[in-house]
XYZ file of C-alpha atoms in Angstrom:
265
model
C 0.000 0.000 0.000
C 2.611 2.665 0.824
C 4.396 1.951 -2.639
C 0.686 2.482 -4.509
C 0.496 5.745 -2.613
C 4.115 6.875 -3.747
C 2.891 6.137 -6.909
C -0.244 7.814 -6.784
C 1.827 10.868 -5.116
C 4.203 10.659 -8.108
C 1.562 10.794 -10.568
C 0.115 14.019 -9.073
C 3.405 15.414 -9.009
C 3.624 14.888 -13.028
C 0.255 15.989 -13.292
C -0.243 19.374 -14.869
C -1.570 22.345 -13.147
C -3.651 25.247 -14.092
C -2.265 27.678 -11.569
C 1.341 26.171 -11.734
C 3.859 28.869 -10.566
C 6.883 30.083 -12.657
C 10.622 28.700 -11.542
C 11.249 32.197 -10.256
C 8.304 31.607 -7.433
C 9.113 28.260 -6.974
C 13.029 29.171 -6.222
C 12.200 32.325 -4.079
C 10.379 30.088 -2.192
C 12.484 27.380 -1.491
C 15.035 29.357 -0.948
C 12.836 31.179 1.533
C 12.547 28.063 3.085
C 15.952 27.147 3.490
C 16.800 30.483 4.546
C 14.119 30.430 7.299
C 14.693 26.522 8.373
C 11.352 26.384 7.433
C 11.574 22.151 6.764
C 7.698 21.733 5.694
C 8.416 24.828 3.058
C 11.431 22.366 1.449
C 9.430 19.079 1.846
C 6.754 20.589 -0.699
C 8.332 21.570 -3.627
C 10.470 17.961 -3.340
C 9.443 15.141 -5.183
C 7.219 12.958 -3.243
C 9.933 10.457 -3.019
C 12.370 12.412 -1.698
C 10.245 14.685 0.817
C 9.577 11.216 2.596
C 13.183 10.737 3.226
C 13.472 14.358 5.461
C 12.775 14.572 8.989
C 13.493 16.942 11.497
C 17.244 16.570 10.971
C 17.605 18.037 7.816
C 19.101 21.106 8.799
C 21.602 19.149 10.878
C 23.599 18.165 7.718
C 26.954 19.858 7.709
C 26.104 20.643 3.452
C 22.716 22.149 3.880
C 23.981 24.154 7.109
C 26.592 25.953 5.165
C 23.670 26.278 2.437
C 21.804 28.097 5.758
C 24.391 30.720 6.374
C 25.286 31.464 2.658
C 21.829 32.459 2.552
C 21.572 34.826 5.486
C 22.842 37.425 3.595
C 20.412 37.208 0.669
C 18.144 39.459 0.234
C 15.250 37.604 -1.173
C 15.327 38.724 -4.755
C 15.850 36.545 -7.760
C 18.478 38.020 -10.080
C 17.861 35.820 -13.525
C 16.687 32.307 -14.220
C 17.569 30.713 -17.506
C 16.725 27.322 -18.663
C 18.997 24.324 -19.924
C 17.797 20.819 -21.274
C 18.929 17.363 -19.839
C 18.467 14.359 -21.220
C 15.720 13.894 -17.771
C 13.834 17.171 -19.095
C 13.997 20.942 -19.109
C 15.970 22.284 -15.755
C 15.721 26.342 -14.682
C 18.967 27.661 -12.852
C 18.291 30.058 -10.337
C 20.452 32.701 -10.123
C 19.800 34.394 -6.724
C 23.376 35.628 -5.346
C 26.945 36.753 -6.523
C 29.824 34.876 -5.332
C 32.922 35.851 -3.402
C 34.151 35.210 -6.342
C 33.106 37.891 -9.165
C 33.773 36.219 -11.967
C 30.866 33.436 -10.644
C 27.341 33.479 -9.348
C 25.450 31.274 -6.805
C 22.351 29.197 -8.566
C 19.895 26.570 -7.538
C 18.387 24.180 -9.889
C 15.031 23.118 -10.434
C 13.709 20.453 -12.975
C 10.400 20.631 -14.683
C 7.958 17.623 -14.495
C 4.174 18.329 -16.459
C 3.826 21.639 -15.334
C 5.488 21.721 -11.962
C 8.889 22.955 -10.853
C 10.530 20.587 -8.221
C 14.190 21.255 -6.682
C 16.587 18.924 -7.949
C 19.271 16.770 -5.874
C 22.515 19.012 -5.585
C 20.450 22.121 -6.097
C 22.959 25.083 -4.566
C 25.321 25.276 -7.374
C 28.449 28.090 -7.765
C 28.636 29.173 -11.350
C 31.177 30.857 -14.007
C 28.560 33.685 -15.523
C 29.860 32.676 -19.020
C 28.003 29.151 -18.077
C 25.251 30.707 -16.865
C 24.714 33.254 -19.618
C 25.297 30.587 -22.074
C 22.139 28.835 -20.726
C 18.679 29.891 -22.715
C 16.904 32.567 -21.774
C 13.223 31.545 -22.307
C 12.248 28.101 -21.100
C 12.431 25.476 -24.047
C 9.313 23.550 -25.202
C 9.806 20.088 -23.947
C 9.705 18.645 -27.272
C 12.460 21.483 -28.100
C 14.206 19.889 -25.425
C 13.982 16.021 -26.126
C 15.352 16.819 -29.708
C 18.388 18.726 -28.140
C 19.611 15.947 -25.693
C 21.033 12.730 -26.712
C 18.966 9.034 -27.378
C 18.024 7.619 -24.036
C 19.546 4.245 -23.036
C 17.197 1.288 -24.271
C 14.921 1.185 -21.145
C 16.041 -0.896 -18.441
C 12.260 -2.268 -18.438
C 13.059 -3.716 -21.854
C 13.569 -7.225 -22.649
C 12.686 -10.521 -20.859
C 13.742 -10.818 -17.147
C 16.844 -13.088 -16.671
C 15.464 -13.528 -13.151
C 12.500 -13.543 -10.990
C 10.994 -10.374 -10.214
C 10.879 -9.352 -6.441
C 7.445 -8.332 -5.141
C 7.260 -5.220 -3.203
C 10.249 -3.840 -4.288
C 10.355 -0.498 -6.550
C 13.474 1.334 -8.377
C 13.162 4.746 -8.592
C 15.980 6.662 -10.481
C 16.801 10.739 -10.860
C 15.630 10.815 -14.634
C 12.633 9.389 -13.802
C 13.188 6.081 -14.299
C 10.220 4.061 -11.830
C 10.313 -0.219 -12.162
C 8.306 -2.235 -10.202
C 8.586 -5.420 -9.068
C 12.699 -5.237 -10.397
C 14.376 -8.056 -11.093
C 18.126 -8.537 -10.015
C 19.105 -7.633 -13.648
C 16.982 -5.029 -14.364
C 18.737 -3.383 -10.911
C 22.158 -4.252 -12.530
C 21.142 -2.116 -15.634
C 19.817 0.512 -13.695
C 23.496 0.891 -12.145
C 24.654 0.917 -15.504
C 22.460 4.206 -16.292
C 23.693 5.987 -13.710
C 25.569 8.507 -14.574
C 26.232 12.739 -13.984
C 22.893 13.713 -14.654
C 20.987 10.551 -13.668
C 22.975 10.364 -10.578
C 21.109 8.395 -7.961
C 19.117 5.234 -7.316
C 16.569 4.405 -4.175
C 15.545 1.013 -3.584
C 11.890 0.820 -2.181
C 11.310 -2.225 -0.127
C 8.034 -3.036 2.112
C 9.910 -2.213 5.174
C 12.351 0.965 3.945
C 14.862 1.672 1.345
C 18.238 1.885 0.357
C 19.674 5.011 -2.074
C 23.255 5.699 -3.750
C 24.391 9.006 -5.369
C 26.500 9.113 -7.362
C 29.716 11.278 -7.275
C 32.398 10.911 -9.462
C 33.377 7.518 -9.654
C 31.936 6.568 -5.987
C 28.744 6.284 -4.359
C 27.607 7.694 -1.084
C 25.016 5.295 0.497
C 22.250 5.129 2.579
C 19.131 3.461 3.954
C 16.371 3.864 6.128
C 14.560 0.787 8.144
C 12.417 0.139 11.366
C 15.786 1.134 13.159
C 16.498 4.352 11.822
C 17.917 5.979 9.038
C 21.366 5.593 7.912
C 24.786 6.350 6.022
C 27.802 4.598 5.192
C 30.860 5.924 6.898
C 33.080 5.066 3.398
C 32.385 5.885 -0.015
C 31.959 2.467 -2.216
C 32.612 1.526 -6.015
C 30.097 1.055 -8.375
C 30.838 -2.896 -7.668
C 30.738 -2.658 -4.351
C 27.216 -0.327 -4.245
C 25.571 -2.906 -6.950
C 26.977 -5.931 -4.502
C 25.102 -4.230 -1.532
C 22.075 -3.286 -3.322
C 22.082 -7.374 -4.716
C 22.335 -8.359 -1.412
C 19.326 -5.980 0.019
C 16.750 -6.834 -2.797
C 17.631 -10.890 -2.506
C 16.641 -10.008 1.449
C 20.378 -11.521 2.295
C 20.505 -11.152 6.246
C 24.379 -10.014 6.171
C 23.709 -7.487 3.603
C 24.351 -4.949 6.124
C 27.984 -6.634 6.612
C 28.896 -5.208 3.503
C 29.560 -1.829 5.127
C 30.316 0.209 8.208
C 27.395 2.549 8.781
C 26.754 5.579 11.065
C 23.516 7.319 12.032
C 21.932 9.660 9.613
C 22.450 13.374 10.646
């Protein structure tokens, strides 16, 4: 039941609005929200499956409190947006503050989905204004946008499972990407996707889930159970992360051998 409601909340996320507010009110008010610790104010313009995942320690997070007092100085305007395509869909960078740096600006990204903007994963970005500048100025049609990014990889959905599928479990990927009821290989090919822009990967089970993002070459883990939530201490390999994830599908008791964890913060 809790993966048809993610589902269903998913769905209403893609769902086009008729009052569906412009990136520049979407990103004055996250950052709003972030600026004011105000943790229900980031929770809604998250996708569903992500705004499950924070709790009241959110702020705690040694990343999102230097985020916090980068932004006490901001004033509360948005300088510029401008709009770049990916192969997930059209994405509006935020520009909202100059940098130390003058030669570079301080951003935050949102992606489009229907007619909603949501904040992506690695939102607060620092910026060389020739990148920035170089991005479009009005927001491209998503057809526009489809024909200016690359083929997608074949589906990982395609083709006859190798293996049985496991009930109750759901992949859900940063492009988009949702497969229910995965099979082992259909999880290996979904490693095999990840990449810059499709960057991360959470596991649904019935009882939790387990996530990787990517960066660079390694993966920074976590998952979430009846327990608690939380993180590996050590970055892992892409064989390593797949090994783990293998192990947590196939409901291996010692899959949480495979690492040294710490509590989520």
């Amino acid at each position: 039941m809790r993966f048809a409601a993610i589902l269903i909340s998913i769905a209403a996320f893609l769902a086009p609005c008729a009052s569906a507010q412009t990136a520049e009110e979407v990103g004055r008010e996250i950052l709003t929200a972030y600026k004011n610790r105000d943790l229900e104010g980031v929770k809604r313009h998250l996708p569903p499956v992500l705004a499950m995942t924070v709790d009241k320690t959110f702020f705690k997070d040694k990343a999102i409190k230097s985020e916090v007092v980068g932004l006490r100085r901001w004033d509360g305007k948005v300088r510029e947006v401008r709009y770049f395509a990916t192969k997930a869909g059209v994405t509006a960078s935020v520009y909202y503050d100059e940098d130390a740096d003058p030669a570079k600006v301080r951003t935050f990204n949102l992606n489009k989905a229907g007619n909603t903007w949501k904040q992506a994963l690695g939102s607060f970005l620092v910026l060389e204004k020739e990148k920035f500048a170089a991005y479009e100025g009005k927001e491209p049609p998503v057809r526009a946008a489809a024909r200016k990014t690359p083929a997608a990889a074949p589906a990982i959905v395609q083709g006859a499972p190798q293996d049985s599928p496991n009930k109750g479990y759901v992949i859900e990927m940063a492009d988009g990407t949702v497969v229910k009821d995965p099979t082992v290989s259909q999880l290996q090919k979904a490693f095999e996707a990840l990449g810059e822009e499709n960057f991360f990967i959470t596991l649904n089970a019935p009882d939790g889930f387990i996530t990787a993002s990517r960066s660079g070459a390694a993966y920074d883990i976590e998952y979430k159970d009846e327990q608690g939530q939380f993180a590996a201490i050590d970055e892992m390999s892409a064989d390593q992360a797949m090994d783990l994830f293998s192990a947590y599908i196939k409901r291996e008791k010692t899959w949480k051998a495979k690492a040294k964890w710490r509590p989520f913060d």
